[in-house]
Amino acid sequence: MLRKLLGTSAVVLALSAPPTMADVKIGSIVELSGPGAAAGTNFRDGVKLGFEEVNAAGGILGEKVQLLEYDSQTDPQVSRAMVQKAIDEGVYVITGTVYSSSTVVNMLVAQQAGIPQFTGSEAPSITQKGNPYIFRTAFGSQKGMPKVAKYMAEEMGIKKVAIVWANTEFGKGGYGAFMEQAKIYGFEIVADVPTEQAQTDFSADVLKAKNSGADAVFVYLTEEESARFLREAQKQSIGLPMIGETTLIGAKVIELAGDAANGAMGHVGLTADAGIPAVSEMVARFKAKYNYTPDHNAIKGYTSAWTIKCVTEMIGSTDRQAFADKMHGLTLTAAECPGVLMDTSWDDTGEMSRESFFVVVEGGKQTVKAVLPPN
């Protein structure tokens, strides 16, 4: 079966000029088909834009980047095979995957080969497994949930919460992290509603949350499911604040949900509407190239490309072990590496930290209500 997938479905494309011996090969392994295609395509396009700019600025250590692209099909076992294929083709660093259920499987392959890997996944388990080659491009949910729970309790006065969550590796991680914060802030969980990946009908879930007596609904689903939930909530006139962590209020969700997204709010690590000049300029270049507004996944991909350039030039070679060693405990400032857009730090586990935002969707776009400090 796996051989068939490799032979018929995997897409491998060299995205730059024909390689030379000195080209720096980067493996981009993301969800270009299947239920994660919206998130994966954003991440891939961010990576492509980042490396096109890197090449235009002279490449890495004077050598051009050759980007090799692979489709994980949103299937953990296919993603594992694609990581092995990228390694066999001599990649220096891997970017992706986005879905946590894939990353927890494929990162073991990269680890065994000593290949640094930048993931857009948020499940806490990814940086808790002691893998010295994995690095996040956004917060794990164990870093984001304390920020959103604090805002809900202290700024919104919420006491009773209905939680709707994806019963996947991604969702379980976020669910566990939120429930820890619920204990700290004394939230009463009045409805606890797990859902399935690629679920299409949320009518029963919305009704359960609506009738729960909650002050607010906390929604932790991936992008396409979030949009379906918001449309159903509008249909049933749910009448409750709907709060999430990044994947409820992203640009792709707003595009898919239309005016049903208005009023949704939550914490985001990255937003095209942050009001930060470097982010706004990147967003303008992205929209000019791809003709759509980048979501947080695109910004994750873009910043991973520039991080790879800047850290490689700090160590002065394409030594994978030296790269991984340098990343641990590193703070990369926007002043020394403008492509990272914001000052960013990584700890000894590959977890990252930086400022983030609490936003509400108004008129079809995110409006920043508060800038939240690093934690």
PDB file of C-alpha atoms in Angstrom, residues 57-305:
ATOM      1  CA  ALA A  57      19.060  38.108  -1.100  1.00  0.00           C
ATOM      2  CA  GLY A  58      21.987  35.833  -2.002  1.00  0.00           C
ATOM      3  CA  GLY A  59      20.847  32.465  -0.684  1.00  0.00           C
ATOM      4  CA  ILE A  60      22.330  30.770   2.379  1.00  0.00           C
ATOM      5  CA  LEU A  61      26.095  31.175   2.793  1.00  0.00           C
ATOM      6  CA  GLY A  62      26.120  32.303  -0.817  1.00  0.00           C
ATOM      7  CA  GLU A  63      24.405  29.150  -2.114  1.00  0.00           C
ATOM      8  CA  LYS A  64      20.913  28.944  -3.580  1.00  0.00           C
ATOM      9  CA  VAL A  65      18.151  27.080  -1.778  1.00  0.00           C
ATOM     10  CA  GLN A  66      16.473  24.228  -3.648  1.00  0.00           C
ATOM     11  CA  LEU A  67      13.042  23.561  -2.141  1.00  0.00           C
ATOM     12  CA  LEU A  68      11.752  19.980  -2.496  1.00  0.00           C
ATOM     13  CA  GLU A  69       8.002  19.710  -1.952  1.00  0.00           C
ATOM     14  CA  TYR A  70       6.108  16.620  -0.739  1.00  0.00           C
ATOM     15  CA  ASP A  71       2.393  16.042  -0.099  1.00  0.00           C
ATOM     16  CA  SER A  72       1.626  14.227   3.175  1.00  0.00           C
ATOM     17  CA  GLN A  73      -2.024  13.805   2.102  1.00  0.00           C
ATOM     18  CA  THR A  74      -2.908  14.542   5.775  1.00  0.00           C
ATOM     19  CA  ASP A  75      -2.019  10.913   6.469  1.00  0.00           C
ATOM     20  CA  PRO A  76       0.506  10.212   9.246  1.00  0.00           C
ATOM     21  CA  GLN A  77       1.967   7.143   7.543  1.00  0.00           C
ATOM     22  CA  VAL A  78       2.335   8.921   4.200  1.00  0.00           C
ATOM     23  CA  SER A  79       3.974  11.860   5.974  1.00  0.00           C
ATOM     24  CA  ARG A  80       6.442   9.428   7.547  1.00  0.00           C
ATOM     25  CA  ALA A  81       7.306   8.030   4.113  1.00  0.00           C
ATOM     26  CA  MET A  82       7.725  11.529   2.703  1.00  0.00           C
ATOM     27  CA  VAL A  83      10.144  12.504   5.467  1.00  0.00           C
ATOM     28  CA  GLN A  84      12.226   9.409   4.672  1.00  0.00           C
ATOM     29  CA  LYS A  85      12.124  10.276   0.957  1.00  0.00           C
ATOM     30  CA  ALA A  86      13.316  13.811   1.694  1.00  0.00           C
ATOM     31  CA  ILE A  87      16.165  12.466   3.811  1.00  0.00           C
ATOM     32  CA  ASP A  88      17.152  10.047   1.040  1.00  0.00           C
ATOM     33  CA  GLU A  89      17.292  13.024  -1.330  1.00  0.00           C
ATOM     34  CA  GLY A  90      19.767  14.821   0.907  1.00  0.00           C
ATOM     35  CA  VAL A  91      17.798  17.618   2.578  1.00  0.00           C
ATOM     36  CA  TYR A  92      19.552  19.824   5.109  1.00  0.00           C
ATOM     37  CA  VAL A  93      16.444  20.839   7.122  1.00  0.00           C
ATOM     38  CA  ILE A  94      12.748  19.867   6.957  1.00  0.00           C
ATOM     39  CA  THR A  95       9.772  22.251   7.232  1.00  0.00           C
ATOM     40  CA  GLY A  96       6.371  20.759   8.208  1.00  0.00           C
ATOM     41  CA  THR A  97       4.137  19.035   8.914  1.00  0.00           C
ATOM     42  CA  VAL A  98       1.245  21.104  10.302  1.00  0.00           C
ATOM     43  CA  TYR A  99      -1.135  18.445  11.671  1.00  0.00           C
ATOM     44  CA  SER A 100       0.049  17.097  15.019  1.00  0.00           C
ATOM     45  CA  SER A 101      -1.104  13.549  14.319  1.00  0.00           C
ATOM     46  CA  SER A 102       1.388  13.446  11.438  1.00  0.00           C
ATOM     47  CA  THR A 103       4.238  15.268  13.162  1.00  0.00           C
ATOM     48  CA  VAL A 104       4.313  12.916  16.179  1.00  0.00           C
ATOM     49  CA  VAL A 105       4.906  10.065  13.724  1.00  0.00           C
ATOM     50  CA  ASN A 106       7.229  11.568  11.110  1.00  0.00           C
ATOM     51  CA  MET A 107       9.501  13.507  13.476  1.00  0.00           C
ATOM     52  CA  LEU A 108      10.929  10.217  14.748  1.00  0.00           C
ATOM     53  CA  VAL A 109      12.316   9.526  11.276  1.00  0.00           C
ATOM     54  CA  ALA A 110      13.985  12.933  11.074  1.00  0.00           C
ATOM     55  CA  GLN A 111      15.332  12.517  14.598  1.00  0.00           C
ATOM     56  CA  GLN A 112      16.952   9.173  13.770  1.00  0.00           C
ATOM     57  CA  ALA A 113      18.690  10.808  10.798  1.00  0.00           C
ATOM     58  CA  GLY A 114      19.740  13.899  12.789  1.00  0.00           C
ATOM     59  CA  ILE A 115      17.750  16.278  10.557  1.00  0.00           C
ATOM     60  CA  PRO A 116      16.460  19.545  12.107  1.00  0.00           C
ATOM     61  CA  GLN A 117      12.708  19.983  11.566  1.00  0.00           C
ATOM     62  CA  PHE A 118      10.445  23.052  11.902  1.00  0.00           C
ATOM     63  CA  THR A 119       6.815  22.120  12.594  1.00  0.00           C
ATOM     64  CA  GLY A 120       3.618  24.160  12.594  1.00  0.00           C
ATOM     65  CA  SER A 121       1.952  21.635  14.936  1.00  0.00           C
ATOM     66  CA  GLU A 122       0.705  22.656  18.387  1.00  0.00           C
ATOM     67  CA  ALA A 123       0.186  19.450  20.397  1.00  0.00           C
ATOM     68  CA  PRO A 124       2.200  19.684  23.659  1.00  0.00           C
ATOM     69  CA  SER A 125       3.501  16.123  23.247  1.00  0.00           C
ATOM     70  CA  ILE A 126       5.675  17.134  20.272  1.00  0.00           C
ATOM     71  CA  THR A 127       8.195  19.067  22.355  1.00  0.00           C
ATOM     72  CA  GLN A 128       7.778  16.839  25.398  1.00  0.00           C
ATOM     73  CA  LYS A 129       9.312  13.747  23.803  1.00  0.00           C
ATOM     74  CA  GLY A 130      12.944  14.852  24.148  1.00  0.00           C
ATOM     75  CA  ASN A 131      13.596  15.142  20.404  1.00  0.00           C
ATOM     76  CA  PRO A 132      16.603  17.503  20.026  1.00  0.00           C
ATOM     77  CA  TYR A 133      15.878  18.139  16.322  1.00  0.00           C
ATOM     78  CA  ILE A 134      12.272  19.419  16.509  1.00  0.00           C
ATOM     79  CA  PHE A 135      11.480  23.159  16.674  1.00  0.00           C
ATOM     80  CA  ARG A 136       8.143  24.929  16.662  1.00  0.00           C
ATOM     81  CA  THR A 137       7.155  27.826  14.413  1.00  0.00           C
ATOM     82  CA  ALA A 138       4.287  28.737  16.782  1.00  0.00           C
ATOM     83  CA  PHE A 139       3.306  28.101  20.365  1.00  0.00           C
ATOM     84  CA  GLY A 140       2.409  24.687  21.613  1.00  0.00           C
ATOM     85  CA  SER A 141      -1.056  24.788  23.110  1.00  0.00           C
ATOM     86  CA  GLN A 142       0.449  24.483  26.601  1.00  0.00           C
ATOM     87  CA  LYS A 143       1.909  27.981  25.968  1.00  0.00           C
ATOM     88  CA  GLY A 144      -1.160  29.507  24.323  1.00  0.00           C
ATOM     89  CA  MET A 145      -3.884  28.213  26.649  1.00  0.00           C
ATOM     90  CA  PRO A 146      -2.636  30.038  29.763  1.00  0.00           C
ATOM     91  CA  LYS A 147      -2.837  33.311  27.823  1.00  0.00           C
ATOM     92  CA  VAL A 148      -6.387  32.810  26.546  1.00  0.00           C
ATOM     93  CA  ALA A 149      -7.700  31.416  29.852  1.00  0.00           C
ATOM     94  CA  LYS A 150      -6.281  34.364  31.768  1.00  0.00           C
ATOM     95  CA  TYR A 151      -7.972  36.780  29.355  1.00  0.00           C
ATOM     96  CA  MET A 152     -11.298  34.920  29.616  1.00  0.00           C
ATOM     97  CA  ALA A 153     -11.244  34.991  33.420  1.00  0.00           C
ATOM     98  CA  GLU A 154      -9.771  38.406  34.124  1.00  0.00           C
ATOM     99  CA  GLU A 155     -10.955  40.516  31.191  1.00  0.00           C
ATOM    100  CA  MET A 156     -14.260  38.813  30.324  1.00  0.00           C
ATOM    101  CA  GLY A 157     -15.383  37.493  33.724  1.00  0.00           C
ATOM    102  CA  ILE A 158     -16.323  34.069  32.342  1.00  0.00           C
ATOM    103  CA  LYS A 159     -17.161  31.350  34.871  1.00  0.00           C
ATOM    104  CA  LYS A 160     -19.117  28.614  32.998  1.00  0.00           C
ATOM    105  CA  VAL A 161     -17.645  27.155  29.805  1.00  0.00           C
ATOM    106  CA  ALA A 162     -18.843  24.701  27.158  1.00  0.00           C
ATOM    107  CA  ILE A 163     -15.861  23.172  25.359  1.00  0.00           C
ATOM    108  CA  VAL A 164     -16.039  21.727  21.843  1.00  0.00           C
ATOM    109  CA  TRP A 165     -12.825  20.043  20.717  1.00  0.00           C
ATOM    110  CA  ALA A 166     -11.299  17.828  18.031  1.00  0.00           C
ATOM    111  CA  ASN A 167     -10.703  14.272  19.190  1.00  0.00           C
ATOM    112  CA  THR A 168      -7.316  14.079  17.426  1.00  0.00           C
ATOM    113  CA  GLU A 169      -3.671  14.422  18.522  1.00  0.00           C
ATOM    114  CA  PHE A 170      -3.979  18.188  17.989  1.00  0.00           C
ATOM    115  CA  GLY A 171      -7.298  18.430  19.819  1.00  0.00           C
ATOM    116  CA  LYS A 172      -6.367  16.205  22.725  1.00  0.00           C
ATOM    117  CA  GLY A 173      -3.288  18.302  23.423  1.00  0.00           C
ATOM    118  CA  GLY A 174      -5.238  21.552  23.400  1.00  0.00           C
ATOM    119  CA  TYR A 175      -8.091  20.054  25.396  1.00  0.00           C
ATOM    120  CA  GLY A 176      -5.723  18.859  28.123  1.00  0.00           C
ATOM    121  CA  ALA A 177      -3.924  22.209  28.257  1.00  0.00           C
ATOM    122  CA  PHE A 178      -7.214  24.132  28.488  1.00  0.00           C
ATOM    123  CA  MET A 179      -8.605  21.870  31.208  1.00  0.00           C
ATOM    124  CA  GLU A 180      -5.483  22.490  33.298  1.00  0.00           C
ATOM    125  CA  GLN A 181      -6.152  26.225  33.030  1.00  0.00           C
ATOM    126  CA  ALA A 182      -9.851  25.701  33.795  1.00  0.00           C
ATOM    127  CA  LYS A 183      -8.823  24.328  37.189  1.00  0.00           C
ATOM    128  CA  ILE A 184      -6.502  27.256  37.838  1.00  0.00           C
ATOM    129  CA  TYR A 185      -9.152  29.874  36.987  1.00  0.00           C
ATOM    130  CA  GLY A 186     -12.100  27.940  38.446  1.00  0.00           C
ATOM    131  CA  PHE A 187     -14.086  27.541  35.216  1.00  0.00           C
ATOM    132  CA  GLU A 188     -17.093  25.237  35.539  1.00  0.00           C
ATOM    133  CA  ILE A 189     -17.195  22.973  32.451  1.00  0.00           C
ATOM    134  CA  VAL A 190     -20.923  22.677  31.749  1.00  0.00           C
ATOM    135  CA  ALA A 191     -20.600  20.828  28.419  1.00  0.00           C
ATOM    136  CA  ASP A 192     -17.708  18.705  27.123  1.00  0.00           C
ATOM    137  CA  VAL A 193     -18.145  17.894  23.423  1.00  0.00           C
ATOM    138  CA  PRO A 194     -15.490  15.885  21.495  1.00  0.00           C
ATOM    139  CA  THR A 195     -15.760  15.830  17.685  1.00  0.00           C
ATOM    140  CA  GLU A 196     -14.057  13.925  14.867  1.00  0.00           C
ATOM    141  CA  GLN A 197     -11.558  15.085  12.214  1.00  0.00           C
ATOM    142  CA  ALA A 198     -13.311  16.093   8.964  1.00  0.00           C
ATOM    143  CA  GLN A 199     -16.707  16.126  10.718  1.00  0.00           C
ATOM    144  CA  THR A 200     -19.303  17.884   8.567  1.00  0.00           C
ATOM    145  CA  ASP A 201     -22.436  18.068  10.739  1.00  0.00           C
ATOM    146  CA  PHE A 202     -22.164  20.155  13.922  1.00  0.00           C
ATOM    147  CA  SER A 203     -25.889  20.625  14.567  1.00  0.00           C
ATOM    148  CA  ALA A 204     -26.005  18.400  17.676  1.00  0.00           C
ATOM    149  CA  ASP A 205     -22.755  19.861  19.049  1.00  0.00           C
ATOM    150  CA  VAL A 206     -23.971  23.447  18.711  1.00  0.00           C
ATOM    151  CA  LEU A 207     -27.314  22.569  20.318  1.00  0.00           C
ATOM    152  CA  LYS A 208     -25.576  20.926  23.271  1.00  0.00           C
ATOM    153  CA  ALA A 209     -23.373  23.970  23.840  1.00  0.00           C
ATOM    154  CA  LYS A 210     -26.287  26.371  23.398  1.00  0.00           C
ATOM    155  CA  ASN A 211     -28.410  24.597  26.025  1.00  0.00           C
ATOM    156  CA  SER A 212     -25.582  24.067  28.524  1.00  0.00           C
ATOM    157  CA  GLY A 213     -25.984  27.273  30.534  1.00  0.00           C
ATOM    158  CA  ALA A 214     -22.449  28.360  29.591  1.00  0.00           C
ATOM    159  CA  ASP A 215     -21.184  31.950  29.648  1.00  0.00           C
ATOM    160  CA  ALA A 216     -19.059  31.138  26.591  1.00  0.00           C
ATOM    161  CA  VAL A 217     -18.130  28.309  24.217  1.00  0.00           C
ATOM    162  CA  PHE A 218     -14.464  27.396  23.867  1.00  0.00           C
ATOM    163  CA  VAL A 219     -13.935  25.936  20.385  1.00  0.00           C
ATOM    164  CA  TYR A 220     -10.755  23.990  19.604  1.00  0.00           C
ATOM    165  CA  LEU A 221     -11.120  22.539  16.113  1.00  0.00           C
ATOM    166  CA  THR A 222      -8.953  22.698  12.988  1.00  0.00           C
ATOM    167  CA  GLU A 223      -9.695  25.344  10.353  1.00  0.00           C
ATOM    168  CA  GLU A 224     -12.331  23.761   8.113  1.00  0.00           C
ATOM    169  CA  GLU A 225     -14.207  22.237  11.057  1.00  0.00           C
ATOM    170  CA  SER A 226     -14.102  25.601  12.858  1.00  0.00           C
ATOM    171  CA  ALA A 227     -15.762  27.248   9.854  1.00  0.00           C
ATOM    172  CA  ARG A 228     -18.496  24.596   9.778  1.00  0.00           C
ATOM    173  CA  PHE A 229     -19.092  25.026  13.508  1.00  0.00           C
ATOM    174  CA  LEU A 230     -19.391  28.812  13.158  1.00  0.00           C
ATOM    175  CA  ARG A 231     -21.864  28.519  10.296  1.00  0.00           C
ATOM    176  CA  GLU A 232     -24.012  26.103  12.309  1.00  0.00           C
ATOM    177  CA  ALA A 233     -23.781  28.349  15.412  1.00  0.00           C
ATOM    178  CA  GLN A 234     -25.045  31.273  13.329  1.00  0.00           C
ATOM    179  CA  LYS A 235     -27.837  29.087  11.931  1.00  0.00           C
ATOM    180  CA  GLN A 236     -28.960  28.146  15.447  1.00  0.00           C
ATOM    181  CA  SER A 237     -28.475  31.701  16.834  1.00  0.00           C
ATOM    182  CA  ILE A 238     -26.275  30.345  19.611  1.00  0.00           C
ATOM    183  CA  GLY A 239     -26.139  33.694  21.411  1.00  0.00           C
ATOM    184  CA  LEU A 240     -22.878  32.995  23.288  1.00  0.00           C
ATOM    185  CA  PRO A 241     -19.312  34.300  22.900  1.00  0.00           C
ATOM    186  CA  MET A 242     -17.253  31.805  20.936  1.00  0.00           C
ATOM    187  CA  ILE A 243     -13.604  31.796  21.938  1.00  0.00           C
ATOM    188  CA  GLY A 244     -10.714  29.805  20.522  1.00  0.00           C
ATOM    189  CA  GLU A 245      -6.971  29.464  20.259  1.00  0.00           C
ATOM    190  CA  THR A 246      -5.641  30.399  16.791  1.00  0.00           C
ATOM    191  CA  THR A 247      -7.643  27.953  14.639  1.00  0.00           C
ATOM    192  CA  LEU A 248     -11.058  29.518  15.310  1.00  0.00           C
ATOM    193  CA  ILE A 249     -10.247  33.004  14.048  1.00  0.00           C
ATOM    194  CA  GLY A 250      -7.626  32.525  11.319  1.00  0.00           C
ATOM    195  CA  ALA A 251      -7.868  34.106   7.880  1.00  0.00           C
ATOM    196  CA  LYS A 252      -8.798  30.793   6.236  1.00  0.00           C
ATOM    197  CA  VAL A 253     -11.634  30.267   8.746  1.00  0.00           C
ATOM    198  CA  ILE A 254     -12.930  33.776   8.101  1.00  0.00           C
ATOM    199  CA  GLU A 255     -12.845  33.108   4.356  1.00  0.00           C
ATOM    200  CA  LEU A 256     -14.719  29.801   4.724  1.00  0.00           C
ATOM    201  CA  ALA A 257     -17.244  30.912   7.364  1.00  0.00           C
ATOM    202  CA  GLY A 258     -18.071  34.311   5.862  1.00  0.00           C
ATOM    203  CA  ASP A 259     -20.099  36.592   8.133  1.00  0.00           C
ATOM    204  CA  ALA A 260     -20.658  33.689  10.555  1.00  0.00           C
ATOM    205  CA  ALA A 261     -17.090  34.349  11.767  1.00  0.00           C
ATOM    206  CA  ASN A 262     -17.914  37.867  12.964  1.00  0.00           C
ATOM    207  CA  GLY A 263     -17.811  38.018  16.760  1.00  0.00           C
ATOM    208  CA  ALA A 264     -15.575  34.963  17.166  1.00  0.00           C
ATOM    209  CA  MET A 265     -12.550  35.770  19.281  1.00  0.00           C
ATOM    210  CA  GLY A 266      -9.433  34.238  20.715  1.00  0.00           C
ATOM    211  CA  HIS A 267      -5.702  34.092  21.147  1.00  0.00           C
ATOM    212  CA  VAL A 268      -3.398  34.006  18.118  1.00  0.00           C
ATOM    213  CA  GLY A 269       0.342  33.696  18.055  1.00  0.00           C
ATOM    214  CA  LEU A 270       0.551  35.393  14.667  1.00  0.00           C
ATOM    215  CA  THR A 271      -1.894  37.531  12.708  1.00  0.00           C
ATOM    216  CA  ALA A 272      -1.797  39.402   9.425  1.00  0.00           C
ATOM    217  CA  ASP A 273      -3.547  42.270  11.239  1.00  0.00           C
ATOM    218  CA  ALA A 274      -1.015  42.599  14.077  1.00  0.00           C
ATOM    219  CA  GLY A 275      -0.224  46.177  13.106  1.00  0.00           C
ATOM    220  CA  ILE A 276       3.507  45.359  13.095  1.00  0.00           C
ATOM    221  CA  PRO A 277       5.110  46.948   9.996  1.00  0.00           C
ATOM    222  CA  ALA A 278       7.284  43.919   9.153  1.00  0.00           C
ATOM    223  CA  VAL A 279       4.243  41.606   9.324  1.00  0.00           C
ATOM    224  CA  SER A 280       2.097  43.987   7.254  1.00  0.00           C
ATOM    225  CA  GLU A 281       4.804  44.204   4.575  1.00  0.00           C
ATOM    226  CA  MET A 282       5.154  40.401   4.441  1.00  0.00           C
ATOM    227  CA  VAL A 283       1.371  40.054   4.144  1.00  0.00           C
ATOM    228  CA  ALA A 284       1.302  42.533   1.249  1.00  0.00           C
ATOM    229  CA  ARG A 285       4.007  40.595  -0.623  1.00  0.00           C
ATOM    230  CA  PHE A 286       2.198  37.317   0.038  1.00  0.00           C
ATOM    231  CA  LYS A 287      -1.146  38.658  -1.223  1.00  0.00           C
ATOM    232  CA  ALA A 288       0.531  40.072  -4.339  1.00  0.00           C
ATOM    233  CA  LYS A 289       2.033  36.660  -5.116  1.00  0.00           C
ATOM    234  CA  TYR A 290      -0.807  34.281  -4.157  1.00  0.00           C
ATOM    235  CA  ASN A 291      -3.900  36.517  -4.304  1.00  0.00           C
ATOM    236  CA  TYR A 292      -5.215  35.514  -0.876  1.00  0.00           C
ATOM    237  CA  THR A 293      -4.678  36.680   2.711  1.00  0.00           C
ATOM    238  CA  PRO A 294      -2.127  34.547   4.586  1.00  0.00           C
ATOM    239  CA  ASP A 295      -3.216  32.949   7.844  1.00  0.00           C
ATOM    240  CA  HIS A 296      -1.034  32.105  10.830  1.00  0.00           C
ATOM    241  CA  ASN A 297       0.216  28.955   9.074  1.00  0.00           C
ATOM    242  CA  ALA A 298       1.634  30.986   6.185  1.00  0.00           C
ATOM    243  CA  ILE A 299       3.469  33.274   8.605  1.00  0.00           C
ATOM    244  CA  LYS A 300       4.806  30.206  10.426  1.00  0.00           C
ATOM    245  CA  GLY A 301       6.192  28.852   7.158  1.00  0.00           C
ATOM    246  CA  TYR A 302       7.669  32.178   6.125  1.00  0.00           C
ATOM    247  CA  THR A 303       9.483  32.699   9.425  1.00  0.00           C
ATOM    248  CA  SER A 304      10.854  29.150   9.380  1.00  0.00           C
ATOM    249  CA  ALA A 305      12.577  29.874   6.053  1.00  0.00           C
TER     250      ALA A 305
END
